[in-house]
């Protein structure tokens, strides 16, 4: 899978197949909602999640995974908030102290790494609510208004 195919999977039109629950479920120190998506062509399956730390509102993650038939799911994109300092390599610090996006890269697949590469810091959102709106537009969820309370003013600016 190359960068073009990855981007096609992320941006192809999708619809919610299994709706997110109305309320978040507690998962250790986070609150979580999961939902299922399907390509509008109906042949590709995806799952998505929204996760937010109980005490630290700015620590959140919204993600999309692809479920190829008969294979393990493949993480495609994560929209994250500030979740503290991450030190994996002292010479290559990770900017997890700001809003940022992780996206699957070809190298991740080649090296069989399940952790997504850092795409970079983003100014596209500065809250969970704005990140969700960015995510919905970026992953092209066609029927999102049926399941999420979206602020049209914010959504149109993305």
Tab-separated table of N, CA and C in Angstrom:
chain	number	residue	atom	x	y	z
A	1	UNK	N	0.852	-1.171	0.000
A	1	UNK	CA	0.000	0.000	0.000
A	1	UNK	C	0.899	1.234	0.000
A	2	UNK	N	0.657	2.118	-0.953
A	2	UNK	CA	1.459	3.330	-1.039
A	2	UNK	C	0.675	4.526	-0.491
A	3	UNK	N	1.322	5.694	-0.486
A	3	UNK	CA	0.721	6.899	0.093
A	3	UNK	C	-0.592	7.268	-0.596
A	4	UNK	N	-0.669	7.064	-1.912
A	4	UNK	CA	-1.893	7.384	-2.647
A	4	UNK	C	-3.040	6.497	-2.187
A	5	UNK	N	-2.780	5.202	-2.037
A	5	UNK	CA	-3.823	4.278	-1.572
A	5	UNK	C	-4.239	4.582	-0.141
A	6	UNK	N	-3.285	4.946	0.697
A	6	UNK	CA	-3.598	5.302	2.083
A	6	UNK	C	-4.521	6.509	2.104
A	7	UNK	N	-4.175	7.539	1.340
A	7	UNK	CA	-4.992	8.750	1.304
A	7	UNK	C	-6.381	8.462	0.731
A	8	UNK	N	-6.475	7.584	-0.265
A	8	UNK	CA	-7.783	7.205	-0.822
A	8	UNK	C	-8.646	6.537	0.240
A	9	UNK	N	-8.038	5.636	1.041
A	9	UNK	CA	-8.796	4.974	2.104
A	9	UNK	C	-9.286	5.986	3.134
A	10	UNK	N	-8.439	6.950	3.455
A	10	UNK	CA	-8.814	7.957	4.457
A	10	UNK	C	-9.942	8.842	3.935
A	11	UNK	N	-9.856	9.267	2.687
A	11	UNK	CA	-10.780	10.293	2.191
A	11	UNK	C	-11.970	9.777	1.397
A	12	UNK	N	-12.022	8.467	1.097
A	12	UNK	CA	-13.166	7.972	0.327
A	12	UNK	C	-14.465	8.197	1.104
A	13	UNK	N	-15.558	8.448	0.405
A	13	UNK	CA	-16.835	8.664	1.087
A	13	UNK	C	-17.232	7.438	1.921
A	14	UNK	N	-17.676	7.745	3.149
A	14	UNK	CA	-18.083	6.687	4.082
A	14	UNK	C	-19.411	7.065	4.712
A	15	UNK	N	-20.073	6.041	5.247
A	15	UNK	CA	-21.291	6.294	6.008
A	15	UNK	C	-21.211	5.508	7.312
A	16	UNK	N	-21.879	6.026	8.316
A	16	UNK	CA	-21.927	5.338	9.604
A	16	UNK	C	-22.805	4.111	9.433
A	17	UNK	N	-22.262	2.973	9.804
A	17	UNK	CA	-22.992	1.710	9.713
A	17	UNK	C	-23.555	1.326	11.083
A	18	UNK	N	-22.713	1.433	12.105
A	18	UNK	CA	-23.136	1.196	13.489
A	18	UNK	C	-22.855	2.478	14.257
A	19	UNK	N	-23.909	3.091	14.740
A	19	UNK	CA	-23.818	4.415	15.357
A	19	UNK	C	-23.010	4.406	16.649
A	20	UNK	N	-22.366	5.540	16.932
A	20	UNK	CA	-21.696	5.652	18.231
A	20	UNK	C	-22.750	5.704	19.329
A	21	UNK	N	-22.428	5.177	20.513
A	21	UNK	CA	-23.396	5.264	21.612
A	21	UNK	C	-23.614	6.727	21.998
A	22	UNK	N	-24.758	6.974	22.600
A	22	UNK	CA	-25.068	8.353	23.025
A	22	UNK	C	-24.070	8.829	24.072
A	23	UNK	N	-23.737	7.971	25.009
A	23	UNK	CA	-22.830	8.344	26.090
A	23	UNK	C	-21.491	7.627	25.947
A	24	UNK	N	-20.467	8.269	26.466
A	24	UNK	CA	-19.143	7.664	26.500
A	24	UNK	C	-19.122	6.526	27.519
A	25	UNK	N	-18.300	5.508	27.253
A	25	UNK	CA	-18.047	4.434	28.211
A	25	UNK	C	-16.684	4.653	28.828
A	26	UNK	N	-16.563	4.386	30.116
A	26	UNK	CA	-15.268	4.538	30.764
A	26	UNK	C	-14.369	3.357	30.419
A	27	UNK	N	-13.130	3.670	30.049
A	27	UNK	CA	-12.101	2.679	29.714
A	27	UNK	C	-10.829	3.128	30.429
A	28	UNK	N	-10.621	2.603	31.631
A	28	UNK	CA	-9.528	3.050	32.512
A	28	UNK	C	-9.646	4.541	32.766
A	29	UNK	N	-8.642	5.331	32.398
A	29	UNK	CA	-8.665	6.770	32.667
A	29	UNK	C	-9.270	7.582	31.515
A	30	UNK	N	-9.876	6.896	30.540
A	30	UNK	CA	-10.452	7.572	29.388
A	30	UNK	C	-11.947	7.278	29.263
A	31	UNK	N	-12.609	8.160	28.558
A	31	UNK	CA	-13.979	7.933	28.120
A	31	UNK	C	-13.898	7.620	26.641
A	32	UNK	N	-14.715	6.685	26.161
A	32	UNK	CA	-14.556	6.196	24.796
A	32	UNK	C	-15.904	5.962	24.120
A	33	UNK	N	-15.947	6.260	22.817
A	33	UNK	CA	-17.073	5.918	21.942
A	33	UNK	C	-16.482	5.247	20.712
A	34	UNK	N	-17.094	4.160	20.289
A	34	UNK	CA	-16.676	3.452	19.080
A	34	UNK	C	-17.836	3.411	18.100
A	35	UNK	N	-17.517	3.453	16.816
A	35	UNK	CA	-18.553	3.304	15.805
A	35	UNK	C	-17.953	2.674	14.554
A	36	UNK	N	-18.835	2.152	13.711
A	36	UNK	CA	-18.418	1.430	12.512
A	36	UNK	C	-18.817	2.221	11.278
A	37	UNK	N	-17.926	2.214	10.299
A	37	UNK	CA	-18.156	2.911	9.044
A	37	UNK	C	-18.039	1.931	7.882
A	38	UNK	N	-18.658	2.299	6.777
A	38	UNK	CA	-18.571	1.503	5.559
A	38	UNK	C	-18.414	2.476	4.400
A	39	UNK	N	-17.625	2.099	3.394
A	39	UNK	CA	-17.522	2.948	2.212
A	39	UNK	C	-18.905	3.063	1.583
A	40	UNK	N	-19.184	4.188	0.950
A	40	UNK	CA	-20.509	4.368	0.351
A	40	UNK	C	-20.736	3.377	-0.785
A	41	UNK	N	-19.660	2.849	-1.335
A	41	UNK	CA	-19.769	1.786	-2.346
A	41	UNK	C	-20.176	0.475	-1.678
A	42	UNK	N	-20.005	0.404	-0.338
A	42	UNK	CA	-20.460	-0.744	0.425
A	42	UNK	C	-19.512	-1.910	0.508
A	43	UNK	N	-18.306	-1.773	-0.023
A	43	UNK	CA	-17.419	-2.929	-0.047
A	43	UNK	C	-16.261	-2.862	0.945
A	44	UNK	N	-16.038	-1.734	1.585
A	44	UNK	CA	-14.916	-1.598	2.522
A	44	UNK	C	-15.427	-1.225	3.914
A	45	UNK	N	-14.826	-1.851	4.928
A	45	UNK	CA	-15.246	-1.646	6.317
A	45	UNK	C	-14.179	-0.875	7.096
A	46	UNK	N	-14.649	-0.006	7.997
A	46	UNK	CA	-13.782	0.807	8.836
A	46	UNK	C	-14.367	0.856	10.240
A	47	UNK	N	-13.514	1.165	11.194
A	47	UNK	CA	-14.011	1.472	12.533
A	47	UNK	C	-13.374	2.790	12.951
A	48	UNK	N	-14.065	3.474	13.841
A	48	UNK	CA	-13.576	4.756	14.335
A	48	UNK	C	-13.814	4.818	15.836
A	49	UNK	N	-13.037	5.669	16.483
A	49	UNK	CA	-13.202	5.845	17.923
A	49	UNK	C	-12.944	7.293	18.304
A	50	UNK	N	-13.533	7.663	19.425
A	50	UNK	CA	-13.284	8.950	20.068
A	50	UNK	C	-12.900	8.612	21.498
A	51	UNK	N	-11.770	9.101	21.941
A	51	UNK	CA	-11.302	8.815	23.298
A	51	UNK	C	-10.846	10.131	23.935
A	52	UNK	N	-11.251	10.329	25.193
A	52	UNK	CA	-10.892	11.551	25.925
A	52	UNK	C	-10.538	11.181	27.354
A	53	UNK	N	-9.467	11.760	27.860
A	53	UNK	CA	-9.058	11.517	29.242
A	53	UNK	C	-10.116	12.087	30.179
A	54	UNK	N	-10.360	11.384	31.261
A	54	UNK	CA	-11.386	11.804	32.222
A	54	UNK	C	-11.075	13.164	32.843
A	55	UNK	N	-9.821	13.368	33.234
A	55	UNK	CA	-9.455	14.593	33.948
A	55	UNK	C	-8.868	15.691	33.068
A	56	UNK	N	-8.231	15.319	31.970
A	56	UNK	CA	-7.531	16.290	31.128
A	56	UNK	C	-8.214	16.372	29.762
A	57	UNK	N	-9.105	17.344	29.607
A	57	UNK	CA	-9.924	17.495	28.400
A	57	UNK	C	-9.100	17.600	27.113
A	58	UNK	N	-7.901	18.176	27.216
A	58	UNK	CA	-7.074	18.364	26.020
A	58	UNK	C	-6.360	17.087	25.585
A	59	UNK	N	-6.440	16.031	26.402
A	59	UNK	CA	-5.830	14.740	26.071
A	59	UNK	C	-6.908	13.866	25.428
A	60	UNK	N	-6.917	13.830	24.089
A	60	UNK	CA	-7.923	13.053	23.373
A	60	UNK	C	-7.311	12.452	22.112
A	61	UNK	N	-8.038	11.522	21.538
A	61	UNK	CA	-7.641	10.915	20.274
A	61	UNK	C	-8.895	10.505	19.522
A	62	UNK	N	-8.908	10.793	18.221
A	62	UNK	CA	-9.991	10.368	17.337
A	62	UNK	C	-9.307	9.606	16.209
A	63	UNK	N	-9.735	8.369	15.965
A	63	UNK	CA	-9.006	7.560	15.000
A	63	UNK	C	-9.878	6.782	14.040
A	64	UNK	N	-9.250	6.408	12.922
A	64	UNK	CA	-9.892	5.605	11.883
A	64	UNK	C	-9.015	4.404	11.578
A	65	UNK	N	-9.619	3.217	11.580
A	65	UNK	CA	-8.935	1.972	11.221
A	65	UNK	C	-9.642	1.347	10.028
A	66	UNK	N	-8.865	0.764	9.145
A	66	UNK	CA	-9.385	0.042	7.981
A	66	UNK	C	-9.406	-1.444	8.316
A	67	UNK	N	-10.463	-2.139	7.913
A	67	UNK	CA	-10.613	-3.574	8.175
A	67	UNK	C	-10.644	-4.338	6.848
A	68	UNK	N	-9.463	-4.675	6.317
A	68	UNK	CA	-9.471	-5.458	5.075
A	68	UNK	C	-10.033	-6.847	5.345
A	69	UNK	N	-10.754	-7.386	4.393
A	69	UNK	CA	-11.403	-8.696	4.555
A	69	UNK	C	-10.383	-9.764	4.925
A	70	UNK	N	-10.645	-10.448	6.022
A	70	UNK	CA	-9.814	-11.568	6.442
A	70	UNK	C	-8.457	-11.203	7.015
A	71	UNK	N	-8.213	-9.922	7.263
A	71	UNK	CA	-6.925	-9.486	7.808
A	71	UNK	C	-7.144	-8.638	9.054
A	72	UNK	N	-6.051	-8.418	9.788
A	72	UNK	CA	-6.098	-7.563	10.972
A	72	UNK	C	-6.299	-6.108	10.539
A	73	UNK	N	-7.003	-5.341	11.376
A	73	UNK	CA	-7.269	-3.946	11.044
A	73	UNK	C	-5.961	-3.168	10.904
A	74	UNK	N	-6.026	-2.111	10.108
A	74	UNK	CA	-4.869	-1.258	9.853
A	74	UNK	C	-5.219	0.152	10.300
A	75	UNK	N	-4.497	0.711	11.275
A	75	UNK	CA	-4.760	2.096	11.678
A	75	UNK	C	-4.366	3.047	10.550
A	76	UNK	N	-5.217	4.032	10.264
A	76	UNK	CA	-4.949	4.957	9.160
A	76	UNK	C	-4.602	6.362	9.621
A	77	UNK	N	-5.375	6.900	10.555
A	77	UNK	CA	-5.170	8.290	10.973
A	77	UNK	C	-5.637	8.464	12.406
A	78	UNK	N	-4.959	9.349	13.135
A	78	UNK	CA	-5.322	9.725	14.492
A	78	UNK	C	-5.221	11.245	14.607
A	79	UNK	N	-6.260	11.850	15.119
A	79	UNK	CA	-6.256	13.282	15.430
A	79	UNK	C	-6.157	13.381	16.945
A	80	UNK	N	-5.055	13.922	17.426
A	80	UNK	CA	-4.782	13.913	18.859
A	80	UNK	C	-4.681	15.314	19.431
A	81	UNK	N	-5.001	15.373	20.713
A	81	UNK	CA	-4.784	16.582	21.480
A	81	UNK	C	-3.459	16.478	22.214
A	82	UNK	N	-3.254	17.407	23.095
A	82	UNK	CA	-2.045	17.442	23.906
A	82	UNK	C	-2.103	16.292	24.900
A	83	UNK	N	-1.151	15.383	24.835
A	83	UNK	CA	-1.145	14.283	25.806
A	83	UNK	C	0.218	14.094	26.439
A	84	UNK	N	0.896	15.203	26.651
A	84	UNK	CA	2.137	15.152	27.405
A	84	UNK	C	3.356	14.864	26.566
A	85	UNK	N	4.482	14.908	27.235
A	85	UNK	CA	5.755	14.695	26.567
A	85	UNK	C	5.994	13.216	26.321
A	86	UNK	N	6.421	12.887	25.118
A	86	UNK	CA	6.733	11.515	24.752
A	86	UNK	C	8.208	11.469	24.369
A	87	UNK	N	8.976	10.657	25.065
A	87	UNK	CA	10.400	10.554	24.769
A	87	UNK	C	10.698	9.135	24.300
A	88	UNK	N	10.792	8.992	22.987
A	88	UNK	CA	11.165	7.708	22.404
A	88	UNK	C	12.601	7.754	21.912
A	89	UNK	N	13.008	8.939	21.481
A	89	UNK	CA	14.340	9.148	20.958
A	89	UNK	C	14.751	10.567	21.327
A	90	UNK	N	15.781	10.716	22.134
A	90	UNK	CA	16.199	12.037	22.605
A	90	UNK	C	16.608	12.965	21.463
A	91	UNK	N	17.062	12.394	20.364
A	91	UNK	CA	17.489	13.204	19.230
A	91	UNK	C	16.332	13.597	18.312
A	92	UNK	N	15.197	12.906	18.447
A	92	UNK	CA	14.009	13.202	17.642
A	92	UNK	C	12.803	13.327	18.564
A	93	UNK	N	12.650	14.479	19.208
A	93	UNK	CA	11.517	14.625	20.127
A	93	UNK	C	10.181	14.613	19.379
A	94	UNK	N	9.152	14.120	20.047
A	94	UNK	CA	7.807	14.091	19.480
A	94	UNK	C	6.995	15.237	20.063
A	95	UNK	N	6.327	16.016	19.199
A	95	UNK	CA	5.574	17.173	19.696
A	95	UNK	C	4.189	16.801	20.209
A	96	UNK	N	4.127	15.993	21.241
A	96	UNK	CA	2.843	15.580	21.784
A	96	UNK	C	2.306	16.577	22.809
A	97	UNK	N	3.011	17.697	22.958
A	97	UNK	CA	2.545	18.738	23.862
A	97	UNK	C	1.633	19.722	23.139
A	98	UNK	N	1.293	19.431	21.909
A	98	UNK	CA	0.426	20.296	21.119
A	98	UNK	C	-0.573	19.414	20.361
A	99	UNK	N	-1.522	20.018	19.699
A	99	UNK	CA	-2.475	19.273	18.882
A	99	UNK	C	-1.725	18.746	17.664
A	100	UNK	N	-1.938	17.470	17.336
A	100	UNK	CA	-1.143	16.859	16.274
A	100	UNK	C	-1.904	15.711	15.611
A	101	UNK	N	-1.387	15.299	14.461
A	101	UNK	CA	-2.012	14.243	13.671
A	101	UNK	C	-0.978	13.163	13.392
A	102	UNK	N	-1.393	11.919	13.515
A	102	UNK	CA	-0.589	10.767	13.111
A	102	UNK	C	-1.286	10.170	11.895
A	103	UNK	N	-0.491	9.720	10.924
A	103	UNK	CA	-1.060	9.112	9.724
A	103	UNK	C	-0.187	7.937	9.302
A	104	UNK	N	-0.813	6.920	8.746
A	104	UNK	CA	-0.083	5.752	8.282
A	104	UNK	C	0.825	6.136	7.120
A	105	UNK	N	2.059	5.681	7.181
A	105	UNK	CA	3.033	5.904	6.102
A	105	UNK	C	3.421	4.545	5.532
A	106	UNK	N	3.877	4.549	4.308
A	106	UNK	CA	4.309	3.317	3.652
A	106	UNK	C	5.377	2.615	4.474
A	107	UNK	N	6.286	3.398	5.073
A	107	UNK	CA	7.361	2.812	5.890
A	107	UNK	C	6.804	2.055	7.095
A	108	UNK	N	5.694	2.540	7.652
A	108	UNK	CA	5.065	1.856	8.789
A	108	UNK	C	4.627	0.456	8.371
A	109	UNK	N	4.053	0.361	7.190
A	109	UNK	CA	3.583	-0.927	6.682
A	109	UNK	C	4.765	-1.841	6.390
A	110	UNK	N	5.780	-1.297	5.700
A	110	UNK	CA	6.953	-2.095	5.335
A	110	UNK	C	7.668	-2.647	6.557
A	111	UNK	N	7.704	-1.846	7.633
A	111	UNK	CA	8.389	-2.274	8.856
A	111	UNK	C	7.447	-2.966	9.826
A	112	UNK	N	6.186	-3.153	9.400
A	112	UNK	CA	5.160	-3.786	10.222
A	112	UNK	C	5.018	-3.116	11.582
A	113	UNK	N	5.048	-1.795	11.556
A	113	UNK	CA	4.884	-0.994	12.765
A	113	UNK	C	3.403	-0.659	12.908
A	114	UNK	N	2.826	-0.925	14.052
A	114	UNK	CA	1.406	-0.653	14.292
A	114	UNK	C	1.175	0.788	14.741
A	115	UNK	N	2.246	1.465	15.114
A	115	UNK	CA	2.132	2.843	15.568
A	115	UNK	C	2.251	3.775	14.357
A	116	UNK	N	1.349	4.697	14.229
A	116	UNK	CA	1.342	5.588	13.078
A	116	UNK	C	2.430	6.646	13.177
A	117	UNK	N	2.970	7.027	12.029
A	117	UNK	CA	3.978	8.076	11.968
A	117	UNK	C	3.351	9.426	12.303
A	118	UNK	N	4.168	10.297	12.821
A	118	UNK	CA	3.705	11.645	13.127
A	118	UNK	C	3.637	12.453	11.841
A	119	UNK	N	2.459	12.976	11.540
A	119	UNK	CA	2.335	13.856	10.379
A	119	UNK	C	2.779	15.258	10.767
A	120	UNK	N	2.470	15.667	11.992
A	120	UNK	CA	2.919	16.971	12.455
A	120	UNK	C	1.908	17.656	13.334
A	121	UNK	N	2.349	18.784	13.856
A	121	UNK	CA	1.482	19.644	14.655
A	121	UNK	C	0.452	20.263	13.721
A	122	UNK	N	-0.758	20.462	14.243
A	122	UNK	CA	-1.816	21.039	13.417
A	122	UNK	C	-2.433	22.260	14.093
A	123	UNK	N	-2.887	23.168	13.269
A	123	UNK	CA	-3.667	24.327	13.723
A	123	UNK	C	-5.121	24.170	13.273
A	124	UNK	N	-5.458	22.988	12.739
A	124	UNK	CA	-6.814	22.714	12.234
A	124	UNK	C	-7.838	22.625	13.361
A	125	UNK	N	-7.387	22.314	14.570
A	125	UNK	CA	-8.307	22.197	15.702
A	125	UNK	C	-7.558	22.518	16.993
A	126	UNK	N	-8.346	22.901	18.009
A	126	UNK	CA	-7.763	23.197	19.322
A	126	UNK	C	-8.681	22.714	20.451
A	127	UNK	N	-9.531	21.742	20.121
A	127	UNK	CA	-10.416	21.133	21.107
A	127	UNK	C	-10.912	19.810	20.539
A	128	UNK	N	-11.467	18.989	21.394
A	128	UNK	CA	-12.046	17.723	20.945
A	128	UNK	C	-13.175	17.969	19.945
A	129	UNK	N	-14.022	18.927	20.221
A	129	UNK	CA	-15.161	19.210	19.353
A	129	UNK	C	-14.705	19.618	17.956
A	130	UNK	N	-13.721	20.504	17.886
A	130	UNK	CA	-13.214	20.935	16.576
A	130	UNK	C	-12.437	19.811	15.898
A	131	UNK	N	-11.741	18.990	16.677
A	131	UNK	CA	-11.024	17.844	16.098
A	131	UNK	C	-12.009	16.852	15.492
A	132	UNK	N	-13.140	16.630	16.155
A	132	UNK	CA	-14.149	15.723	15.620
A	132	UNK	C	-14.686	16.251	14.292
A	133	UNK	N	-14.933	17.530	14.234
A	133	UNK	CA	-15.428	18.117	12.988
A	133	UNK	C	-14.370	18.005	11.882
A	134	UNK	N	-13.116	18.253	12.222
A	134	UNK	CA	-12.027	18.085	11.258
A	134	UNK	C	-11.966	16.627	10.784
A	135	UNK	N	-12.024	15.698	11.730
A	135	UNK	CA	-11.950	14.266	11.430
A	135	UNK	C	-13.081	13.853	10.488
A	136	UNK	N	-14.298	14.265	10.801
A	136	UNK	CA	-15.459	13.912	9.982
A	136	UNK	C	-15.275	14.391	8.549
A	137	UNK	N	-14.781	15.598	8.397
A	137	UNK	CA	-14.562	16.122	7.049
A	137	UNK	C	-13.396	15.401	6.377
A	138	UNK	N	-12.295	15.196	7.103
A	138	UNK	CA	-11.100	14.564	6.517
A	138	UNK	C	-11.373	13.127	6.082
A	139	UNK	N	-12.124	12.365	6.880
A	139	UNK	CA	-12.383	10.966	6.517
A	139	UNK	C	-13.683	10.824	5.720
A	140	UNK	N	-14.351	11.949	5.470
A	140	UNK	CA	-15.468	12.014	4.528
A	140	UNK	C	-16.670	11.164	4.953
A	141	UNK	N	-17.156	11.421	6.167
A	141	UNK	CA	-18.345	10.709	6.657
A	141	UNK	C	-19.581	11.456	6.169
A	142	UNK	N	-20.292	10.844	5.227
A	142	UNK	CA	-21.390	11.491	4.528
A	142	UNK	C	-22.621	11.754	5.399
A	143	UNK	N	-22.923	10.843	6.321
A	143	UNK	CA	-24.143	10.988	7.122
A	143	UNK	C	-23.834	11.384	8.577
A	144	UNK	N	-22.760	12.106	8.774
A	144	UNK	CA	-22.320	12.488	10.123
A	144	UNK	C	-23.369	13.305	10.871
A	145	UNK	N	-24.114	14.141	10.165
A	145	UNK	CA	-25.127	14.976	10.830
A	145	UNK	C	-26.214	14.159	11.503
A	146	UNK	N	-26.387	12.920	11.076
A	146	UNK	CA	-27.389	12.049	11.693
A	146	UNK	C	-26.943	11.541	13.066
A	147	UNK	N	-25.640	11.629	13.354
A	147	UNK	CA	-25.096	11.023	14.565
A	147	UNK	C	-24.327	11.981	15.467
A	148	UNK	N	-23.935	13.129	14.929
A	148	UNK	CA	-23.129	14.068	15.701
A	148	UNK	C	-23.751	15.455	15.637
A	149	UNK	N	-23.642	16.174	16.742
A	149	UNK	CA	-24.127	17.542	16.804
A	149	UNK	C	-23.004	18.436	16.280
A	150	UNK	N	-23.080	18.788	15.014
A	150	UNK	CA	-22.016	19.549	14.380
A	150	UNK	C	-22.401	21.016	14.276
A	151	UNK	N	-21.475	21.864	14.624
A	151	UNK	CA	-21.672	23.298	14.523
A	151	UNK	C	-21.372	23.703	13.079
A	152	UNK	N	-22.393	24.073	12.294
A	152	UNK	CA	-22.170	24.392	10.874
A	152	UNK	C	-21.146	25.504	10.666
A	153	UNK	N	-21.111	26.489	11.563
A	153	UNK	CA	-20.176	27.595	11.429
A	153	UNK	C	-18.740	27.070	11.493
A	154	UNK	N	-18.443	26.233	12.471
A	154	UNK	CA	-17.101	25.671	12.604
A	154	UNK	C	-16.811	24.714	11.460
A	155	UNK	N	-17.797	23.897	11.119
A	155	UNK	CA	-17.579	22.855	10.113
A	155	UNK	C	-17.257	23.455	8.759
A	156	UNK	N	-17.907	24.540	8.394
A	156	UNK	CA	-17.671	25.166	7.088
A	156	UNK	C	-16.294	25.795	6.988
A	157	UNK	N	-15.692	26.132	8.117
A	157	UNK	CA	-14.375	26.757	8.092
A	157	UNK	C	-13.243	25.778	7.916
A	158	UNK	N	-13.511	24.480	7.970
A	158	UNK	CA	-12.432	23.494	7.849
A	158	UNK	C	-12.054	23.264	6.413
